[in-house]
PDB file of C-alpha atoms and ligand atoms in Angstrom:
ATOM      1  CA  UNK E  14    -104.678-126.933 135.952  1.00 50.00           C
ATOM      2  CA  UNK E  15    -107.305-126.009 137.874  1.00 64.00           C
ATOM      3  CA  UNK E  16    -108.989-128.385 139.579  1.00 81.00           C
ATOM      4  CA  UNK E  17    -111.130-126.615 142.092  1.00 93.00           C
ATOM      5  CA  UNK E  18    -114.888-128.290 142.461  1.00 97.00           C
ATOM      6  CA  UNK E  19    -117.819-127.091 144.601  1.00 98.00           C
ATOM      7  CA  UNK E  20    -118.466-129.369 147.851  1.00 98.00           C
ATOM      8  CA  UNK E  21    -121.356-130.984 146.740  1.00 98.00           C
ATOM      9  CA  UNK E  22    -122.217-131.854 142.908  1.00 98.00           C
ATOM     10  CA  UNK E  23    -125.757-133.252 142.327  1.00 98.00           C
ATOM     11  CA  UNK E  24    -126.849-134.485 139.378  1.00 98.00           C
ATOM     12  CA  UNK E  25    -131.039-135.277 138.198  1.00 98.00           C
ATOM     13  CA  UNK E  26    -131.136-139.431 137.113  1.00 97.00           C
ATOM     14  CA  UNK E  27    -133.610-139.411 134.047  1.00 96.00           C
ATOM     15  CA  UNK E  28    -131.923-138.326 130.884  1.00 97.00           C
ATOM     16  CA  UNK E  29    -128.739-136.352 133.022  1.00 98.00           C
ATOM     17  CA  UNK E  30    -127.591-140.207 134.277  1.00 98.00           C
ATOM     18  CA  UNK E  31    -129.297-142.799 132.140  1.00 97.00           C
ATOM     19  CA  UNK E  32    -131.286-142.532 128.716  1.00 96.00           C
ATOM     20  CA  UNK E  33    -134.761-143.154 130.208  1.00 92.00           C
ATOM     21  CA  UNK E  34    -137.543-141.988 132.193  1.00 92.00           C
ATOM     22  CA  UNK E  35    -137.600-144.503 134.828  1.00 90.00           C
ATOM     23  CA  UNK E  36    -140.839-144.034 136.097  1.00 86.00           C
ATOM     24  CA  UNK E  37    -142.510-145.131 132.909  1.00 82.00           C
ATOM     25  CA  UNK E  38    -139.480-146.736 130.610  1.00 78.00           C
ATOM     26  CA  UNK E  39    -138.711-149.013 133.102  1.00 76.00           C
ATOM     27  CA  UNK E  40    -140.927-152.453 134.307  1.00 74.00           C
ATOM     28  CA  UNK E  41    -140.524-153.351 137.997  1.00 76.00           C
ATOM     29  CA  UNK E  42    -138.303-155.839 138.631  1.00 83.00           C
ATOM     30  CA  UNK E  43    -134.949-155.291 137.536  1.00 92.00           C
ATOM     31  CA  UNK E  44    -132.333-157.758 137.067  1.00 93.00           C
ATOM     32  CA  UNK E  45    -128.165-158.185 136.438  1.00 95.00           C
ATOM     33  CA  UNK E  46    -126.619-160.576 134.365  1.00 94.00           C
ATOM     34  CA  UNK E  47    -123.851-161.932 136.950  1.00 94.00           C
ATOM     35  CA  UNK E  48    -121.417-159.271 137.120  1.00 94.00           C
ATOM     36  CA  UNK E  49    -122.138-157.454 134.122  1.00 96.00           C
ATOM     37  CA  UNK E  50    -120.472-153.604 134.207  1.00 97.00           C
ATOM     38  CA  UNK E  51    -123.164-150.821 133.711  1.00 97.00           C
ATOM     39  CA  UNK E  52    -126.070-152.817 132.803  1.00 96.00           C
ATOM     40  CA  UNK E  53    -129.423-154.065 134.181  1.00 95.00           C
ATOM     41  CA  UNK E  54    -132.362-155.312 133.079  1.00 93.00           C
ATOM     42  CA  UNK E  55    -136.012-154.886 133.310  1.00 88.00           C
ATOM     43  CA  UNK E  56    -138.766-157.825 133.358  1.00 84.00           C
ATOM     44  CA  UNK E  57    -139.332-156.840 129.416  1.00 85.00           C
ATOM     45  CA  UNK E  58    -135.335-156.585 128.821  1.00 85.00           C
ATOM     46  CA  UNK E  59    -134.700-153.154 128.517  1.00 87.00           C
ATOM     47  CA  UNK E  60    -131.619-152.258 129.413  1.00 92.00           C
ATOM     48  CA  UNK E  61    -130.899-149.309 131.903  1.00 94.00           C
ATOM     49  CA  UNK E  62    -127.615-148.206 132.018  1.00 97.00           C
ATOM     50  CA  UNK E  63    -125.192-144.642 132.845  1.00 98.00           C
ATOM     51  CA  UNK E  64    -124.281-142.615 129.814  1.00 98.00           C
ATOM     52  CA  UNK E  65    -121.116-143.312 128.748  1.00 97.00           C
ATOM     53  CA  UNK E  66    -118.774-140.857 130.652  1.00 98.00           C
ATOM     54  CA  UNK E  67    -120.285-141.198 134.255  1.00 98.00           C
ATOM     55  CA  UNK E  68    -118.653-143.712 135.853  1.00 97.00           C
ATOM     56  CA  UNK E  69    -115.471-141.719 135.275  1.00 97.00           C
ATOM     57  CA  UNK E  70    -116.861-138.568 136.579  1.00 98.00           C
ATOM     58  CA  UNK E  71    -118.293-140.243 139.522  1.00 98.00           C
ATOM     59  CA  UNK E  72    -114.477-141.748 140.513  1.00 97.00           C
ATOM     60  CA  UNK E  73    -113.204-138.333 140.085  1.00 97.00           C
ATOM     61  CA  UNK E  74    -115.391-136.678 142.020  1.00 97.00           C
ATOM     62  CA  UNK E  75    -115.124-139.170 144.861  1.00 96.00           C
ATOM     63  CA  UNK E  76    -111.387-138.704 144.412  1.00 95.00           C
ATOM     64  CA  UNK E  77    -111.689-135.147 144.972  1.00 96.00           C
ATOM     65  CA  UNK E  78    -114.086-135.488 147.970  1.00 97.00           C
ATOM     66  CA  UNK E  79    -116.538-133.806 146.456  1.00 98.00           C
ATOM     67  CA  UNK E  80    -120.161-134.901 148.544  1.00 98.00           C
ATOM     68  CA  UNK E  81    -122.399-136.518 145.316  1.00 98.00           C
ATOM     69  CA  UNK E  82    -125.886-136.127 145.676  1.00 98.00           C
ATOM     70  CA  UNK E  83    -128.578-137.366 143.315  1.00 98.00           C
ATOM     71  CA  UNK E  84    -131.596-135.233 142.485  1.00 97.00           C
ATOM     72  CA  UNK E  85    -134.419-136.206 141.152  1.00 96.00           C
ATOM     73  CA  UNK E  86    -138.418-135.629 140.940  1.00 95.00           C
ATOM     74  CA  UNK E  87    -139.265-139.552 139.604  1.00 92.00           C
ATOM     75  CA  UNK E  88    -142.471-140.829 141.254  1.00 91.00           C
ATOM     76  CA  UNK E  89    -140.782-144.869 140.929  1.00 91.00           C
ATOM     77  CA  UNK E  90    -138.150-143.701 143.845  1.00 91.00           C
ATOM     78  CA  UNK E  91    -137.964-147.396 144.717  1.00 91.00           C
ATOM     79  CA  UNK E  92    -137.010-148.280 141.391  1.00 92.00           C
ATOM     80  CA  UNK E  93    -134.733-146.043 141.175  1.00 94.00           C
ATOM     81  CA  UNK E  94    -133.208-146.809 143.931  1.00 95.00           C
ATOM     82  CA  UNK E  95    -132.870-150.243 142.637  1.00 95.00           C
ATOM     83  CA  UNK E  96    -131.434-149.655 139.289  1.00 95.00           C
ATOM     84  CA  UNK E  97    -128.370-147.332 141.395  1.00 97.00           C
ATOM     85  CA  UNK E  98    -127.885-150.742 143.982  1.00 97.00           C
ATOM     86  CA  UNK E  99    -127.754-153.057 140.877  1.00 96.00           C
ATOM     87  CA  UNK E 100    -125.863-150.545 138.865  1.00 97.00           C
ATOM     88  CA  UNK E 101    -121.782-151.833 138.522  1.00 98.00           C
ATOM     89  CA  UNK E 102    -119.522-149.029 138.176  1.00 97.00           C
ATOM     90  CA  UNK E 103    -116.334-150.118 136.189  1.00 96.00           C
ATOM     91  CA  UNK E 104    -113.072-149.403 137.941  1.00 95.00           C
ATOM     92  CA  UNK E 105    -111.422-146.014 137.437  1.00 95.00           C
ATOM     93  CA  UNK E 106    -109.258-145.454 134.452  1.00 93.00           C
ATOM     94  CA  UNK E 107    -105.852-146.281 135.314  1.00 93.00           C
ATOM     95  CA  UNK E 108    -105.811-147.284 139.113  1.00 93.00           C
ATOM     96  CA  UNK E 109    -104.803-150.692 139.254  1.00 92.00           C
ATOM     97  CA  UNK E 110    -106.480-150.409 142.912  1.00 93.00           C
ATOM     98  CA  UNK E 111    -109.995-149.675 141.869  1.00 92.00           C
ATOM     99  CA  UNK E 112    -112.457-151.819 141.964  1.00 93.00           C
ATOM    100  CA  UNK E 113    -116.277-152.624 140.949  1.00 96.00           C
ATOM    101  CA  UNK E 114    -118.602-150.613 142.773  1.00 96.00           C
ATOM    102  CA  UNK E 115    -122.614-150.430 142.627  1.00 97.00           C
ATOM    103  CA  UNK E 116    -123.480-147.293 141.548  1.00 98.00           C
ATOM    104  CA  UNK E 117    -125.310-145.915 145.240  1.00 98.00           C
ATOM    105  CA  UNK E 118    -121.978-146.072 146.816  1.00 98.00           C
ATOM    106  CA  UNK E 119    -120.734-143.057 145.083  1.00 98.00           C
ATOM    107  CA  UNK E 120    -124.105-141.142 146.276  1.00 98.00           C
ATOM    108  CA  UNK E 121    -123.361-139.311 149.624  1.00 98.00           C
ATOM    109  CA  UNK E 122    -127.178-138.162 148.923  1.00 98.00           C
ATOM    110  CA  UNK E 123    -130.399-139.353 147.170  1.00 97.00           C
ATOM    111  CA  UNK E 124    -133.116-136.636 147.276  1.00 97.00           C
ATOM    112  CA  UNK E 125    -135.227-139.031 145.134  1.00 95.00           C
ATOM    113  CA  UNK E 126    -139.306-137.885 145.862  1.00 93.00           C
ATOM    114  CA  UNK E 127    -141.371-135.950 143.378  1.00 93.00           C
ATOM    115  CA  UNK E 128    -142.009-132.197 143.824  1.00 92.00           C
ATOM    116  CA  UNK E 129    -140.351-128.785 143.070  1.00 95.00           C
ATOM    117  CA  UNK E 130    -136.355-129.339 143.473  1.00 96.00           C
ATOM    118  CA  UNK E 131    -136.244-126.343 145.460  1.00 97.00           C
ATOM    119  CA  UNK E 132    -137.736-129.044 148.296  1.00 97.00           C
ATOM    120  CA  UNK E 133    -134.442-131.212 146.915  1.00 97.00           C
ATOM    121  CA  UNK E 134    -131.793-128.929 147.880  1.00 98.00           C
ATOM    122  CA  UNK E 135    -133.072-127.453 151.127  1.00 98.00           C
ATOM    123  CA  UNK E 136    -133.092-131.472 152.296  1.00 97.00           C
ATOM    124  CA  UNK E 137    -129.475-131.049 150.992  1.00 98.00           C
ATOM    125  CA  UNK E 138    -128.372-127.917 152.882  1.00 98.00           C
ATOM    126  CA  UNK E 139    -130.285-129.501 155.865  1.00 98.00           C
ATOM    127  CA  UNK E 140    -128.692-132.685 155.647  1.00 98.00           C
ATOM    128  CA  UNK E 141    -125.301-131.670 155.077  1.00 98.00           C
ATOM    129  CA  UNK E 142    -124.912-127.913 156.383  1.00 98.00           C
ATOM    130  CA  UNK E 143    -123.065-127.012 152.962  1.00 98.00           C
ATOM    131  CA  UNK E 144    -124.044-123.327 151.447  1.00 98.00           C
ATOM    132  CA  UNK E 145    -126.108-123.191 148.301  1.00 98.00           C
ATOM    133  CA  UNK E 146    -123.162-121.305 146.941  1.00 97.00           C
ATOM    134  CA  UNK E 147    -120.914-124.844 147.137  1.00 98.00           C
ATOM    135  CA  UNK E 148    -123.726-126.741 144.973  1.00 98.00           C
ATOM    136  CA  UNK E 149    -123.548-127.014 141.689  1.00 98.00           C
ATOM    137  CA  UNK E 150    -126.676-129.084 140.303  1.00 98.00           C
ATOM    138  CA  UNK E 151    -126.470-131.286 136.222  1.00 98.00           C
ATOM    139  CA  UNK E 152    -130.335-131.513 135.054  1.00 98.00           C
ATOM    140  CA  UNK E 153    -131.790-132.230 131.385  1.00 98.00           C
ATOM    141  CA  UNK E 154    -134.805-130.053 132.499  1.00 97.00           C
ATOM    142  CA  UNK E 155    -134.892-125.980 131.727  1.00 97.00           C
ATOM    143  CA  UNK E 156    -137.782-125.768 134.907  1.00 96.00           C
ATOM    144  CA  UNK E 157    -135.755-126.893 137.589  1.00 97.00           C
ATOM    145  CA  UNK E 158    -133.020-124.117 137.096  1.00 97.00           C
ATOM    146  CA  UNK E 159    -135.461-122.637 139.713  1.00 97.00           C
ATOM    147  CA  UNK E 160    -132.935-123.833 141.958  1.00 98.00           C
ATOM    148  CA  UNK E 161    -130.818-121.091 141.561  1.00 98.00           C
ATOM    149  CA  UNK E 162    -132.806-119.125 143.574  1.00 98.00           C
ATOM    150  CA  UNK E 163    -131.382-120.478 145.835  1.00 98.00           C
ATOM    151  CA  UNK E 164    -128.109-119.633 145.110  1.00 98.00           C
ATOM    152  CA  UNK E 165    -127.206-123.141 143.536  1.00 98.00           C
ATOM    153  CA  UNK E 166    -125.172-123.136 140.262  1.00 98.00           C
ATOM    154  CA  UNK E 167    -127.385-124.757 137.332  1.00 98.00           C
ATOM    155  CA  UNK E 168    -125.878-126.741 134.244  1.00 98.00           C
ATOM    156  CA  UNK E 169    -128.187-128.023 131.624  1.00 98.00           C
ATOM    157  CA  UNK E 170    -127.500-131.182 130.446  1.00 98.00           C
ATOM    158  CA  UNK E 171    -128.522-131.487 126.719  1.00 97.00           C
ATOM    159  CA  UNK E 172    -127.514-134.840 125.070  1.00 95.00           C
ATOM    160  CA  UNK E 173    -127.003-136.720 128.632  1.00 98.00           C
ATOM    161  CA  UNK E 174    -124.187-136.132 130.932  1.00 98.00           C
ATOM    162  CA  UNK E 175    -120.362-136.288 129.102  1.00 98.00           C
ATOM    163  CA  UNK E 176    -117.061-135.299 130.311  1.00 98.00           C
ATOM    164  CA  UNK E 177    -117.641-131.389 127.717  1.00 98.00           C
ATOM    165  CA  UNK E 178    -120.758-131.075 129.582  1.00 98.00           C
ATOM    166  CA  UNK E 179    -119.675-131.621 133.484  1.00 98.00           C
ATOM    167  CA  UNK E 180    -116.315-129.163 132.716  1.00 98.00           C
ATOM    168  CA  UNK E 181    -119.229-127.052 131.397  1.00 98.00           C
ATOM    169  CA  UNK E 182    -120.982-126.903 134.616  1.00 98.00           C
ATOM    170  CA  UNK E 183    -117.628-126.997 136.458  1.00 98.00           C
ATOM    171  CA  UNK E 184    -116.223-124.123 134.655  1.00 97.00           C
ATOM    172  CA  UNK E 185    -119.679-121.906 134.962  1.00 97.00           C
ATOM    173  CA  UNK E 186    -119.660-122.453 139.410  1.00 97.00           C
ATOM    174  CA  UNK E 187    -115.792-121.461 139.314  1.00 97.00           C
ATOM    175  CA  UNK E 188    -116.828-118.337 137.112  1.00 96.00           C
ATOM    176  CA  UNK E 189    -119.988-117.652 139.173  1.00 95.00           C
ATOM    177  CA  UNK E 190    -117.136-118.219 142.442  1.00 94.00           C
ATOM    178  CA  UNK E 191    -113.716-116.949 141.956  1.00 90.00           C
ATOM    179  CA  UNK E 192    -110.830-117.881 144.424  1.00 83.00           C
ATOM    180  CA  UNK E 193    -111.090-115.532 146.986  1.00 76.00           C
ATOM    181  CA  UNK E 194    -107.546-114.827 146.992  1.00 70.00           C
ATOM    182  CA  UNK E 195    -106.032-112.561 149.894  1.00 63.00           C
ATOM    183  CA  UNK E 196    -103.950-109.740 149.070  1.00 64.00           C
ATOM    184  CA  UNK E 197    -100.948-108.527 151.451  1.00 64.00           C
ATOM    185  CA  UNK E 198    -103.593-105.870 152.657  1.00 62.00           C
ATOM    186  CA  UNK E 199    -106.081-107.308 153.583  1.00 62.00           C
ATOM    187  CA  UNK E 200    -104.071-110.236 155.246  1.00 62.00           C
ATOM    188  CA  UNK E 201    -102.700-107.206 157.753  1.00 63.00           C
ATOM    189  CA  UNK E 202    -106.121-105.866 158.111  1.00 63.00           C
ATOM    190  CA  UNK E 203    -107.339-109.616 158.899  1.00 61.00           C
ATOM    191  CA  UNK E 204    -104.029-109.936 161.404  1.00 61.00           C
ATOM    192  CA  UNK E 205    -104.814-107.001 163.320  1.00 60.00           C
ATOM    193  CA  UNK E 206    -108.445-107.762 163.723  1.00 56.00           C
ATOM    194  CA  UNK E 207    -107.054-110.779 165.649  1.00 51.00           C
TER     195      UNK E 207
HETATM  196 MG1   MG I  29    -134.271-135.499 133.952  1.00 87.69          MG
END
């Protein structure tokens, strides 16, 4: 199986991570009921929570070392912020030594201001010296596939983010970057230019 990733996988918050715009969905104020899993609530109630199949992406991705980054435009960065630091992640699937995490300790990264994306990712590249070509980026929005001018690999995410969707995006960086595998020849060639 392959199971080669990028170095960095970011992923947009409204409608990629959670079901809402949070700039204008959400009230200020949110709130968890004790330690409730994937849940919080706003002053009116509303609930914000991750779409179903992130929190097992998330613990496979920090399994696999992979830097996560969240990307997004949202004008409430504060609340957004405060949604991921309330946010429990349940434990990963089958490891007994797992345990409840809030959601902003998976991010390595939170590019969370409003503006082009393009602005996102070179904060990224600056931050963490990783090439453009090691970034593969999970938005709901068509517009902000101007990224890949960049060189960063773009996956739409249509109905939220689910496990057919990220091997979607997965699958489309590995195509876009095959293995560079080195043949006998060009291992001599690279010897003698030693
Ligand atoms: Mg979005």
């Amino acid at each position: 199986m392959n199971s080669r990733f990028p170095k960095l996988i970011a992923f947009d918050l409204d409608y990629t991570l959670w079901p809402l715009w949070i700039d204008t969905h959400v009230g200020s104020s949110l709130k968890r009921d004790g330690d409730t899993l994937n849940e919080v609530h706003d002053i009116f109630g509303d609930k914000v929570s991750f779409y179903h199949d992130v929190a097992q992406i998330l613990h496979q991705l920090r399994s696999a070392g992979v830097v996560i980054a969240a990307c997004s435009r949202t004008t409430a960065t504060d609340l957004a912020r405060e949604a991921l630091s309330l946010l429990l992640v349940p434990p990963k699937a089958g490891d007994a030594s797992s345990t409840v995490m809030p959601a902003i300790k998976f991010f390595d990264q939170l590019e969370i201001h409003p503006g082009s994306k393009i602005a996102h990712f070179k904060q990224l590249h600056k931050k963490t010296g990783i090439p453009y070509s090691e970034m593969l980026f999970f938005d709901d929005e068509m517009r902000n596939k101007e990224v890949k001018s960049l060189g960063v690999t773009f996956q739409l995410v249509q109905q939220g983010l689910d496990n057919a969707c990220f091997e979607k995006g997965v699958e489309n960086w590995r195509a876009q970057h095959p293995e560079k595998v080195l043949d006998d020849a060009a291992k001599e060639t690279l010897d003698t230019s030693l």
